[in-house]
Amino acid sequence: VQLQASGGGTVQPGGSLTLACTASERTFSNTAMAWFRQAPGKERGVVAAITGRGGYTHYADSVKGRFTISRDNAKNTVYLQMNSLKPEDTAVYYCAAPPPGWGLTTDKDNYVYWGQGTQVTVSS
């Protein structure tokens, strides 16, 4: 199983970016997925997570009201829409999935499939 992340880049403060993560298998349509991020010198932490059918989402306090996680199971793809970006959002962003069939979890130790990471830099 492979997760392919894309959409990172450099943006000015206040700008927007959309990340996408495509899974290689359709079994992930019934599996929660999440986005994590890791800044230099910091631990990897959850940014947002979504249930398999997209009916429930979780956000880190630092991104609530600015980021939106969504998914299109017909395309095996999860998205992270990031608005009002701040310099402190600068990090490598990873998409991840727990074992097939798992529900939403925010514990990164439960995630066994990881994308390759995509750099997001917010700078003027």
PDB file of N, CA and C in Angstrom, residues 34-38 42-49 58 94-99 102 104-114:
ATOM      1  N   ALA A  34      -5.340  10.655   8.015  1.00  0.00           N
ATOM      2  CA  ALA A  34      -4.952  11.867   8.732  1.00  0.00           C
ATOM      3  C   ALA A  34      -3.783  12.548   8.050  1.00  0.00           C
ATOM      4  N   TRP A  35      -3.643  13.816   8.390  1.00  0.00           N
ATOM      5  CA  TRP A  35      -2.465  14.591   8.026  1.00  0.00           C
ATOM      6  C   TRP A  35      -1.700  14.913   9.306  1.00  0.00           C
ATOM      7  N   PHE A  36      -0.386  14.700   9.257  1.00  0.00           N
ATOM      8  CA  PHE A  36       0.507  15.070  10.340  1.00  0.00           C
ATOM      9  C   PHE A  36       1.492  16.103   9.802  1.00  0.00           C
ATOM     10  N   ARG A  37       2.184  16.782  10.690  1.00  0.00           N
ATOM     11  CA  ARG A  37       3.250  17.672  10.259  1.00  0.00           C
ATOM     12  C   ARG A  37       4.383  17.618  11.265  1.00  0.00           C
ATOM     13  N   GLN A  38       5.573  17.923  10.744  1.00  0.00           N
ATOM     14  CA  GLN A  38       6.765  17.942  11.587  1.00  0.00           C
ATOM     15  C   GLN A  38       7.643  19.110  11.170  1.00  0.00           C
ATOM     16  N   LYS A  42      11.032  19.541  16.139  1.00  0.00           N
ATOM     17  CA  LYS A  42       9.779  19.255  16.851  1.00  0.00           C
ATOM     18  C   LYS A  42       9.284  17.857  16.519  1.00  0.00           C
ATOM     19  N   GLU A  43       8.438  17.334  17.382  1.00  0.00           N
ATOM     20  CA  GLU A  43       7.858  16.020  17.128  1.00  0.00           C
ATOM     21  C   GLU A  43       6.756  16.105  16.069  1.00  0.00           C
ATOM     22  N   ARG A  44       6.545  14.989  15.392  1.00  0.00           N
ATOM     23  CA  ARG A  44       5.464  14.909  14.419  1.00  0.00           C
ATOM     24  C   ARG A  44       4.136  14.852  15.166  1.00  0.00           C
ATOM     25  N   GLY A  45       3.216  15.696  14.775  1.00  0.00           N
ATOM     26  CA  GLY A  45       1.921  15.744  15.435  1.00  0.00           C
ATOM     27  C   GLY A  45       0.763  15.789  14.446  1.00  0.00           C
ATOM     28  N   VAL A  46      -0.404  15.365  14.910  1.00  0.00           N
ATOM     29  CA  VAL A  46      -1.565  15.327  14.039  1.00  0.00           C
ATOM     30  C   VAL A  46      -2.060  16.743  13.751  1.00  0.00           C
ATOM     31  N   VAL A  47      -2.420  16.980  12.509  1.00  0.00           N
ATOM     32  CA  VAL A  47      -3.008  18.254  12.080  1.00  0.00           C
ATOM     33  C   VAL A  47      -4.517  18.097  11.946  1.00  0.00           C
ATOM     34  N   ALA A  48      -4.927  17.042  11.238  1.00  0.00           N
ATOM     35  CA  ALA A  48      -6.346  16.786  11.016  1.00  0.00           C
ATOM     36  C   ALA A  48      -6.531  15.323  10.677  1.00  0.00           C
ATOM     37  N   ALA A  49      -7.714  14.803  11.004  1.00  0.00           N
ATOM     38  CA  ALA A  49      -8.034  13.415  10.710  1.00  0.00           C
ATOM     39  C   ALA A  49      -9.491  13.321  10.295  1.00  0.00           C
ATOM     40  N   HIS A  58     -11.420  15.639  12.918  1.00  0.00           N
ATOM     41  CA  HIS A  58     -10.714  16.133  14.104  1.00  0.00           C
ATOM     42  C   HIS A  58      -9.638  17.096  13.637  1.00  0.00           C
ATOM     43  N   TYR A  94       2.722  15.141   6.260  1.00  0.00           N
ATOM     44  CA  TYR A  94       2.620  13.734   5.902  1.00  0.00           C
ATOM     45  C   TYR A  94       1.163  13.286   5.962  1.00  0.00           C
ATOM     46  N   CYS A  95       0.732  12.518   4.968  1.00  0.00           N
ATOM     47  CA  CYS A  95      -0.543  11.842   5.100  1.00  0.00           C
ATOM     48  C   CYS A  95      -0.269  10.439   5.639  1.00  0.00           C
ATOM     49  N   ALA A  96      -1.259   9.888   6.329  1.00  0.00           N
ATOM     50  CA  ALA A  96      -1.057   8.601   6.969  1.00  0.00           C
ATOM     51  C   ALA A  96      -2.380   7.880   7.134  1.00  0.00           C
ATOM     52  N   ALA A  97      -2.289   6.571   7.262  1.00  0.00           N
ATOM     53  CA  ALA A  97      -3.474   5.746   7.470  1.00  0.00           C
ATOM     54  C   ALA A  97      -3.164   4.637   8.465  1.00  0.00           C
ATOM     55  N   PRO A  98      -4.126   4.296   9.322  1.00  0.00           N
ATOM     56  CA  PRO A  98      -3.992   3.143  10.207  1.00  0.00           C
ATOM     57  C   PRO A  98      -4.263   1.873   9.409  1.00  0.00           C
ATOM     58  N   PRO A  99      -4.238   0.715  10.036  1.00  0.00           N
ATOM     59  CA  PRO A  99      -4.574  -0.519   9.310  1.00  0.00           C
ATOM     60  C   PRO A  99      -5.966  -0.441   8.692  1.00  0.00           C
ATOM     61  N   TRP A 102      -9.773   0.637  10.233  1.00  0.00           N
ATOM     62  CA  TRP A 102      -9.703   1.358  11.501  1.00  0.00           C
ATOM     63  C   TRP A 102     -10.513   2.644  11.439  1.00  0.00           C
ATOM     64  N   LEU A 104     -11.231   6.579  13.329  1.00  0.00           N
ATOM     65  CA  LEU A 104     -10.394   7.750  13.552  1.00  0.00           C
ATOM     66  C   LEU A 104      -9.557   7.587  14.822  1.00  0.00           C
ATOM     67  N   THR A 105      -8.285   7.911  14.713  1.00  0.00           N
ATOM     68  CA  THR A 105      -7.370   7.912  15.840  1.00  0.00           C
ATOM     69  C   THR A 105      -6.378   9.040  15.645  1.00  0.00           C
ATOM     70  N   THR A 106      -5.970   9.676  16.733  1.00  0.00           N
ATOM     71  CA  THR A 106      -5.005  10.772  16.643  1.00  0.00           C
ATOM     72  C   THR A 106      -3.624  10.364  17.135  1.00  0.00           C
ATOM     73  N   ASP A 107      -3.478   9.114  17.524  1.00  0.00           N
ATOM     74  CA  ASP A 107      -2.193   8.600  18.018  1.00  0.00           C
ATOM     75  C   ASP A 107      -1.347   8.157  16.828  1.00  0.00           C
ATOM     76  N   LYS A 108      -0.247   8.862  16.615  1.00  0.00           N
ATOM     77  CA  LYS A 108       0.549   8.550  15.423  1.00  0.00           C
ATOM     78  C   LYS A 108       1.101   7.129  15.472  1.00  0.00           C
ATOM     79  N   ASP A 109       1.204   6.537  16.640  1.00  0.00           N
ATOM     80  CA  ASP A 109       1.711   5.160  16.729  1.00  0.00           C
ATOM     81  C   ASP A 109       0.732   4.153  16.128  1.00  0.00           C
ATOM     82  N   ASN A 110      -0.524   4.569  15.928  1.00  0.00           N
ATOM     83  CA  ASN A 110      -1.523   3.701  15.309  1.00  0.00           C
ATOM     84  C   ASN A 110      -1.484   3.756  13.789  1.00  0.00           C
ATOM     85  N   TYR A 111      -0.721   4.678  13.246  1.00  0.00           N
ATOM     86  CA  TYR A 111      -0.660   4.838  11.791  1.00  0.00           C
ATOM     87  C   TYR A 111       0.501   4.023  11.236  1.00  0.00           C
ATOM     88  N   VAL A 112       0.182   3.141  10.319  1.00  0.00           N
ATOM     89  CA  VAL A 112       1.199   2.224   9.795  1.00  0.00           C
ATOM     90  C   VAL A 112       1.582   2.516   8.351  1.00  0.00           C
ATOM     91  N   TYR A 113       0.776   3.330   7.668  1.00  0.00           N
ATOM     92  CA  TYR A 113       1.075   3.690   6.281  1.00  0.00           C
ATOM     93  C   TYR A 113       1.305   5.205   6.228  1.00  0.00           C
ATOM     94  N   TRP A 114       2.426   5.593   5.620  1.00  0.00           N
ATOM     95  CA  TRP A 114       2.803   6.998   5.575  1.00  0.00           C
ATOM     96  C   TRP A 114       3.172   7.406   4.163  1.00  0.00           C
TER      97      TRP A 114
END
